[in-house]
Coordinates of C-alpha atoms and ligand atoms in Angstrom, one line a residue:
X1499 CA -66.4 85.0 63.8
X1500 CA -63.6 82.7 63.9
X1501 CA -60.1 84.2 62.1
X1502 CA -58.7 81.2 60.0
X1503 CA -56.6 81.8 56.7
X1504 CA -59.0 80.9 54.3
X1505 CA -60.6 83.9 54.4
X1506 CA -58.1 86.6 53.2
X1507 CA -59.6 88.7 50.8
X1508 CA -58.7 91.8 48.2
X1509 CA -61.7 94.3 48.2
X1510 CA -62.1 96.7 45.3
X1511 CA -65.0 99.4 45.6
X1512 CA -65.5 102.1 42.7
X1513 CA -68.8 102.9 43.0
X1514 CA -68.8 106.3 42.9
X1515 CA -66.1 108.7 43.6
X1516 CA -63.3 107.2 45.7
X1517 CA -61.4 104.5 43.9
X1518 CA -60.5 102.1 46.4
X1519 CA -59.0 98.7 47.4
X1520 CA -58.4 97.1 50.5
X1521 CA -57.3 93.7 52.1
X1522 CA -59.0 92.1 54.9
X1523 CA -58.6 89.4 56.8
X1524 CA -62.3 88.2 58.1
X1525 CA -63.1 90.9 59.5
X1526 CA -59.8 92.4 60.4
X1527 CA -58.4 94.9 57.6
X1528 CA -55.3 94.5 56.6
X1529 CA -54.5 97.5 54.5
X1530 CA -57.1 100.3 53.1
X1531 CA -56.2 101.9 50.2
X1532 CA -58.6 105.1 49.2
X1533 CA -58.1 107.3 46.2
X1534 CA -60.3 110.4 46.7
X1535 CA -61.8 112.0 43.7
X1536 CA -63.2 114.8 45.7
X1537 CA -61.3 117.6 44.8
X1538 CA -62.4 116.9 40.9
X1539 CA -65.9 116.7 41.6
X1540 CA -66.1 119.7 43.7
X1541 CA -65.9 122.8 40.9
X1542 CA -68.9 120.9 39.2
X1543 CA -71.3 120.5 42.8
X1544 CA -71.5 116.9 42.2
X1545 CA -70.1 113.8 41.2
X1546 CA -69.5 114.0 37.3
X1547 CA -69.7 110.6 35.9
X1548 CA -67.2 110.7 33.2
X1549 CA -65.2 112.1 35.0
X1550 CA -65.5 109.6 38.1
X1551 CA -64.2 106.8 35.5
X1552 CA -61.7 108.4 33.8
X1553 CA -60.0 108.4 37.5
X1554 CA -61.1 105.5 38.5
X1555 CA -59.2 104.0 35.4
X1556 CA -56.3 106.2 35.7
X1557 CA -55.7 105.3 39.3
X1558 CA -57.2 101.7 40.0
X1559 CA -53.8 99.7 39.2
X1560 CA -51.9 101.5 41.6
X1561 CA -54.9 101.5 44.2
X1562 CA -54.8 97.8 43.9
X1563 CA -50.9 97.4 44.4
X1564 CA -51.0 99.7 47.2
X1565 CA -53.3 97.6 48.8
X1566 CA -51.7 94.6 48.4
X1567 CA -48.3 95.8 49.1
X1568 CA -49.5 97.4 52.6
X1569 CA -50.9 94.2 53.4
X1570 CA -47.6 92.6 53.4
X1571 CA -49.3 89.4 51.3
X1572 CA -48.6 88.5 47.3
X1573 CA -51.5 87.8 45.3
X1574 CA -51.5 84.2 45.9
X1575 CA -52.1 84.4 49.6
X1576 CA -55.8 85.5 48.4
X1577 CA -58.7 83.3 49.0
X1578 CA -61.3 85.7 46.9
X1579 CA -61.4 89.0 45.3
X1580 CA -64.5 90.5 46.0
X1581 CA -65.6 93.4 44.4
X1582 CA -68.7 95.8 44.7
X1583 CA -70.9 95.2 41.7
X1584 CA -73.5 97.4 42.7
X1585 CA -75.6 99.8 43.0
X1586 CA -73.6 103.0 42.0
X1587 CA -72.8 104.6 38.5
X1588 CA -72.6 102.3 35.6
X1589 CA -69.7 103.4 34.5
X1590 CA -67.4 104.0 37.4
X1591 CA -68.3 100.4 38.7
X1592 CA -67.3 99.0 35.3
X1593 CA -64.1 100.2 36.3
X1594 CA -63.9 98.1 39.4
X1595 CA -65.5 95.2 37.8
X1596 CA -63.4 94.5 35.3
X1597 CA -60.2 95.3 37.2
X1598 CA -61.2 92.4 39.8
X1599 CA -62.3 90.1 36.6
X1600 CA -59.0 90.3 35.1
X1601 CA -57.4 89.4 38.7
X1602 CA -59.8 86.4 39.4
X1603 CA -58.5 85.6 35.7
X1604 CA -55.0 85.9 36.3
X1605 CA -54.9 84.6 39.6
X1606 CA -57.6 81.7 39.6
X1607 CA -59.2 83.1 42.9
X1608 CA -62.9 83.5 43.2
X1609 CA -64.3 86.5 42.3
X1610 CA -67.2 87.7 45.2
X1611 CA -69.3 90.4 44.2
X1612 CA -70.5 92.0 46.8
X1613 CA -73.4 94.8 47.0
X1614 CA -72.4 98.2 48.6
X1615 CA -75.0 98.9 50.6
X1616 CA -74.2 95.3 52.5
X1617 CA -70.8 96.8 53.0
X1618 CA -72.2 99.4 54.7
X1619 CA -74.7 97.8 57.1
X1620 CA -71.4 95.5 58.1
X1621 CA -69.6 98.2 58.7
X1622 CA -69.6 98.5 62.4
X1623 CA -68.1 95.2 62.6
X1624 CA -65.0 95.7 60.5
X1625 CA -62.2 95.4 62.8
X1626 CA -58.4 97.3 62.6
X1627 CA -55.7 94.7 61.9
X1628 CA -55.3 94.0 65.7
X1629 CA -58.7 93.1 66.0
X1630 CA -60.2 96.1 67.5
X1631 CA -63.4 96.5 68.5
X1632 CA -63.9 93.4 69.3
X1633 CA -68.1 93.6 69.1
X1634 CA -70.0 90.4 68.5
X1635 CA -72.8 89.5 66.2
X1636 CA -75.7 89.1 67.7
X1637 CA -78.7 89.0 65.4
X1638 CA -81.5 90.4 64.5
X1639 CA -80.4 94.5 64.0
X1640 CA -82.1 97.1 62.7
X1641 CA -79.7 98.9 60.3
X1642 CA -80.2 102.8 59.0
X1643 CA -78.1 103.8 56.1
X1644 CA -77.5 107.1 55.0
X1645 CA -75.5 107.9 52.6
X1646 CA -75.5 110.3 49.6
X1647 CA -77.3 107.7 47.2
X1648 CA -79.5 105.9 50.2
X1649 CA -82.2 106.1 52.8
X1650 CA -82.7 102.9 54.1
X1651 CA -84.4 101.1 57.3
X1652 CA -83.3 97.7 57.0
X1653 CA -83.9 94.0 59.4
X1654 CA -80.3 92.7 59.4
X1655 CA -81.9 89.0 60.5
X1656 CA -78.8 87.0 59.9
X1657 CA -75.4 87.1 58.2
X1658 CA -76.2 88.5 54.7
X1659 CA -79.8 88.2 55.3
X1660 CA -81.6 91.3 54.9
X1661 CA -85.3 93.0 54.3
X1662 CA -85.9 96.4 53.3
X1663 CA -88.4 97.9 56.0
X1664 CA -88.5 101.6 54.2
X1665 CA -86.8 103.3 51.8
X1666 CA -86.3 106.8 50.5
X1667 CA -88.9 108.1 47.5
X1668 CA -87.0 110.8 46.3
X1669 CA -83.8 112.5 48.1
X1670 CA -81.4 110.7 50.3
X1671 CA -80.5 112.1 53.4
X1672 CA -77.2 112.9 52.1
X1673 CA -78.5 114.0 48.6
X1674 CA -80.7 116.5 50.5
X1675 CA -78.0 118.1 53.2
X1676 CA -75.9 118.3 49.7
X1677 CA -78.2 120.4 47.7
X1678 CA -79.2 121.9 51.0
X1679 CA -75.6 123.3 51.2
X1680 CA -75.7 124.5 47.3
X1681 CA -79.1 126.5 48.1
X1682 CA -77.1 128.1 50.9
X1683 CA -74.0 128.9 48.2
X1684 CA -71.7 125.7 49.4
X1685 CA -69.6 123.7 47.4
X1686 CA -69.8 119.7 47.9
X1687 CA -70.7 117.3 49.7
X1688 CA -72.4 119.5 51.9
X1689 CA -72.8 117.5 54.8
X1690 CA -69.8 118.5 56.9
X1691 CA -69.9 122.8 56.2
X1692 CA -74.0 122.2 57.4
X1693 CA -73.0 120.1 60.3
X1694 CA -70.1 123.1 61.3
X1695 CA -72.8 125.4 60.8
X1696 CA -75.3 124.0 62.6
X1697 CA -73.1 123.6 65.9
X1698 CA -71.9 127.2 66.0
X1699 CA -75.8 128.0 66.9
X1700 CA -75.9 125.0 69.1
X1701 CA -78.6 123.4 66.4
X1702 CA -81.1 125.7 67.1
X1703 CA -84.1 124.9 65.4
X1704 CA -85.1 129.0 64.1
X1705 CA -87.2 127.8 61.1
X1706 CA -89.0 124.5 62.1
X1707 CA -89.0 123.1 58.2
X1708 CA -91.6 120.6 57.7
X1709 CA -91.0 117.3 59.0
X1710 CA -91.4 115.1 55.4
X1711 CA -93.5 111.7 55.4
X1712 CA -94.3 111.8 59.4
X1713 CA -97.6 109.9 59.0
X1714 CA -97.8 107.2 62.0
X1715 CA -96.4 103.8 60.8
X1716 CA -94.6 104.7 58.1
X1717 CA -91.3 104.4 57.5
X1718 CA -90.9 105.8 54.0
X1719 CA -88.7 108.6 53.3
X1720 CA -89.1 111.8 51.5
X1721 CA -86.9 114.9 51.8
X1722 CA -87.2 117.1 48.6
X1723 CA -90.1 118.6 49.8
X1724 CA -87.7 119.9 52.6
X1725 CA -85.4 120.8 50.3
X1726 CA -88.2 123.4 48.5
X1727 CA -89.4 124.4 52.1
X1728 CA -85.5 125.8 52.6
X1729 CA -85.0 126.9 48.6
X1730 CA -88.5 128.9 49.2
X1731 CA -87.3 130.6 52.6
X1732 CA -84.3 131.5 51.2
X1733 CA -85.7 133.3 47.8
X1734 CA -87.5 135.2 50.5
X1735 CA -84.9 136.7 52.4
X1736 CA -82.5 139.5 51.2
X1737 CA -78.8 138.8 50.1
X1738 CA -77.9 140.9 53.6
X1739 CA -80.9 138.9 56.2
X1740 CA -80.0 135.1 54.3
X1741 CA -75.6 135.7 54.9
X1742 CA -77.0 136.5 58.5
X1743 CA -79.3 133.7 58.7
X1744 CA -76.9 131.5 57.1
X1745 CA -75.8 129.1 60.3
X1746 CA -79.6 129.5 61.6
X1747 CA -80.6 128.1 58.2
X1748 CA -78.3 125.3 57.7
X1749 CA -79.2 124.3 61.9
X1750 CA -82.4 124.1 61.1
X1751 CA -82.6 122.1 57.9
X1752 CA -79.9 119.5 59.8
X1753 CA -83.2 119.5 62.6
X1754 CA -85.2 118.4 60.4
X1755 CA -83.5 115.9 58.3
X1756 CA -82.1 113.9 61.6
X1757 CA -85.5 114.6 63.7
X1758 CA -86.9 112.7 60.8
X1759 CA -84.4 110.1 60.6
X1760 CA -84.7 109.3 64.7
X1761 CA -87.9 109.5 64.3
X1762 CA -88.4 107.0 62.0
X1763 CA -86.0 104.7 63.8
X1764 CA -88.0 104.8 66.7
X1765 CA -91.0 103.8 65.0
X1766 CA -89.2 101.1 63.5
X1767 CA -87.8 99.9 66.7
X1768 CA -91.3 99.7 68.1
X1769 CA -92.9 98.3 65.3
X1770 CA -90.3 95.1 65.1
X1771 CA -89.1 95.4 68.9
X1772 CA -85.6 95.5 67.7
X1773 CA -83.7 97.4 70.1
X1774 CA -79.9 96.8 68.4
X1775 CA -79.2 99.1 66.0
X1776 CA -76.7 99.8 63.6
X1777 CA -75.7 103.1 61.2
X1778 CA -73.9 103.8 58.2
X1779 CA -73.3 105.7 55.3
X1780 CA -71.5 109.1 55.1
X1781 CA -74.1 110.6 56.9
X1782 CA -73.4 108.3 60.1
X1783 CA -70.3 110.7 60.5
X1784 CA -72.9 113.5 62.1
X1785 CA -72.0 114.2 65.2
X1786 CA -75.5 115.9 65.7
X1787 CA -77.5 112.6 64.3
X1788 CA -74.9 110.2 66.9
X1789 CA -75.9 112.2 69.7
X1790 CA -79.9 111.9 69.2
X1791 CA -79.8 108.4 68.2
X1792 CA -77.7 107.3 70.9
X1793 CA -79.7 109.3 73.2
X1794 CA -83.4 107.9 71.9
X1795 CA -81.8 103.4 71.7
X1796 CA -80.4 104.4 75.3
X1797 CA -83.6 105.5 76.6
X1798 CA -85.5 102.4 75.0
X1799 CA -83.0 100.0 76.6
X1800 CA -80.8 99.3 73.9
X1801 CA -77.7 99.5 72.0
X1802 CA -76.4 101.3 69.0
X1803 CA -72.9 100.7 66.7
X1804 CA -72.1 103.5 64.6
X1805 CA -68.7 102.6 62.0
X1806 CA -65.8 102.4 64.3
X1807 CA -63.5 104.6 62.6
X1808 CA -63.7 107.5 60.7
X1809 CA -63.0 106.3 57.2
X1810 CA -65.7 103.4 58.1
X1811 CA -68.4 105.8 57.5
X1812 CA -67.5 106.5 54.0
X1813 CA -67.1 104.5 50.7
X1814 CA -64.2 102.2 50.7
X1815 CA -63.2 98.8 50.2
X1816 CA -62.8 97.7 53.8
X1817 CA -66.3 96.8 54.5
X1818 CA -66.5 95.2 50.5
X1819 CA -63.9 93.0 51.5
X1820 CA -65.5 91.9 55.1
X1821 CA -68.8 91.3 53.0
X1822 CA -66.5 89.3 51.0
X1823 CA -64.8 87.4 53.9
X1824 CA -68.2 86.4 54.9
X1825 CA -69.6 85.6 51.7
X1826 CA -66.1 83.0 50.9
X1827 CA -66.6 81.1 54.5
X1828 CA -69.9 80.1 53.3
X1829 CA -68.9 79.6 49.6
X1830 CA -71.8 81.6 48.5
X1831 CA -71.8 84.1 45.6
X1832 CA -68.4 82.8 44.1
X1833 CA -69.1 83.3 40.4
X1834 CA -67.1 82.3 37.7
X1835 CA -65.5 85.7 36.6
X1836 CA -66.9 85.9 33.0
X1837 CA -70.1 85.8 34.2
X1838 CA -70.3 88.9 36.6
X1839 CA -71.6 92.4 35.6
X1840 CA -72.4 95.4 36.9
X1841 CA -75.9 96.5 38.7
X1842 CA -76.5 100.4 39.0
X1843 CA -79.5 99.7 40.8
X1844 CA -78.9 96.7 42.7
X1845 CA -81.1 96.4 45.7
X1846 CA -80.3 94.6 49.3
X1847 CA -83.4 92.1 48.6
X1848 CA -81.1 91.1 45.6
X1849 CA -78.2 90.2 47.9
X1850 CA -80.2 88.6 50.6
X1851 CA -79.6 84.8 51.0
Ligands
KG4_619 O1 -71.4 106.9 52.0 P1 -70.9 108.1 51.2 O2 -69.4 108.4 51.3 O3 -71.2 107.9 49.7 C1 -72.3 107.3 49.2 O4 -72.3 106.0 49.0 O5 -73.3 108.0 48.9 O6 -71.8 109.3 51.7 C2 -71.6 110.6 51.1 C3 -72.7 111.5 51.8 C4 -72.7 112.9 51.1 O7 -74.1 113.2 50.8 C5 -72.2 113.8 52.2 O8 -72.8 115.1 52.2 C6 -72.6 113.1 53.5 O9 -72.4 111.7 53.2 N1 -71.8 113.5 54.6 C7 -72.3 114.0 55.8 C8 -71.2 114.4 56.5 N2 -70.0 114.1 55.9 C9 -70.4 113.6 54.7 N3 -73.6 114.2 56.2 C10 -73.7 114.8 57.4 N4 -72.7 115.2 58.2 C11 -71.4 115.0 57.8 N5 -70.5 115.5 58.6
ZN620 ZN1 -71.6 104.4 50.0

């Protein structure tokens, strides 16, 4: 994609529990800003909603100024202010929403609202501000997100051109290592204490859970039942045999959960002969999921792009503002700002041209 000026872009994401605000440059990021609301959340297990907007409104001004002060532009070097409009929790995108209405307002820039989970299947093209990686588009990918809120195998035919090849029916992968980590007495998110876990036994697969939804063809996903298997096997052990089995436990529910989710790949792979593929979400951080994936595309021939840098994986306001950078060149989705709102369930079909 070519780098010319017009396509300089303030991000903001608050979809769920980072407030955050970026500014990008095409597909070069200028400045990040990310606000974590972890910490808050933690005590509770889970993301509280109320108190995801109360932060999100206490810290969003400053998130914004950050960003633009970083980026070394004012506000009238902007070409668009995209922002993430959904899906996510009503009222913490609000927050976000309105914040980039009053800017488009202020400012006269466009207002781009962008759909998160687009953010995330960009995200292995979103370049640091010298340009790096330098990977090209080159279309049609098959894109697996995993995040907290999303299961998804998606055909990435063209820029912001998507359709939904299977989705999750209940848990998201994410969702499912989280209240996997609670079962085992964990605080949130608990994909990174399973993933430590897991490695200290080397992912040894002790328990062989049930593999959910493994019925040739489909590409549907389904973890709760997984979820019960592990809540089940635990209620069976004593306090003394489950703080021994602990590691063994958590290994073997991370087995299952990414067996499943190469599997399904795989299928999907043969079933469009898409060999490119691409991976986000929080869960693309797993080390453990990386090295089966990478292993399985390699020995079908192909290749596979995983976020570039850490922060990448996670929500932030980077890949909303490439989204956005993509969405300006083209002039599409520029809406006048009164008449944007938020979508808690906005689906990819929605945002596909
Ligand atoms: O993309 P994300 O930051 O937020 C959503 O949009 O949902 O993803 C958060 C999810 C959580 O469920 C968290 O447990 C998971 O990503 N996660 C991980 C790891 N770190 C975070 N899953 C597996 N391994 C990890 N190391
Ligand atoms: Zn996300």
């Amino acid at each position: 994609m070519k780098q010319s000026h017009n396509k300089i872009i303030l991000a903001i994401d608050t979809s769920c529990d980072e407030t955050a605000a970026a500014v990008v440059c095409g597909r070069r990021v200028l400045s990040n800003v990310i606000y974590s609301q972890v910490l808050m959340h933690q005590k509770w297990g889970g993301v509280v909603p109320s108190i995801a907007r109360r932060a999100h409104e206490e810290r969003i001004d400053w998130v914004v100024e950050k960003a633009i002060r970083n980026s070394k532009l004012e506000t009238r070097n902007l070409n668009g202010i995209a922002v993430t409009y959904g899906p996510g929790l009503a009222i913490a995108l609000e927050v976000g929403v309105r914040k980039a209405k009053e800017l488009a307002q202020e400012s006269g820039k466009p207002l781009i609202p962008v759909n998160h989970m687009e953010g995330h299947l960009y995200s292995p093209f979103v370049q640091n501000s010298k340009g790096n990686p330098h990977r090209n588009f080159q279309f049609p990918y098959l894109g697996l997100l995993v995040s907290g809120g999303h299961t998804e195998l998606v055909l990435f035919k063209d820029h912001l051109t998507y359709e939904i090849l299977g989705a999750k029916r209940d848990d998201a992968a994410g969702e499912a290592l989280d209240k996997a980590a609670r079962i085992l007495g964990f605080g949130y998110p608990g994909g990174p204490v399973i993933e430590r876990l897991a490695a200290e036994v080397h992912h040894e697969d002790t328990y062989h859970f049930p593999r959910p939804m493994m019925i040739p063809g489909n590409l549907e996903f389904s973890f709760s039942g997984l979820k019960t298997s592990l809540l089940y096997k635990v209620r069976s052990l004593s306090e003394k045999d489950k703080n021994e089995q602990l590691r063994y436990l958590a290994s073997s529910f991370q087995e299952a959960v990414m067996q499943t989710l190469l599997k399904k790949t795989r299928t999907a792979m043969q079933e469009t002969g898409i060999n490119r593929v691409l991976v986000g979400g929080g869960v693309a951080v797993n080390q453990r999921l990386r090295f089966l994936m990478r292993k399985m595309v390699r020995e079908h021939g192909g290749t596979i792009w995983f976020p570039p840098y850490k922060y990448l994986n996670f929500d932030n306001a980077a890949m909303i503002g490439v989204v956005g950078a993509i969405r300006a060149e083209r002039r599409l989705g520029l809406q006048e700002f009164g008449k944007i709102d938020r979508v808690p369930r906005l689906s990819l079909l929605q945002s596909s041209l």
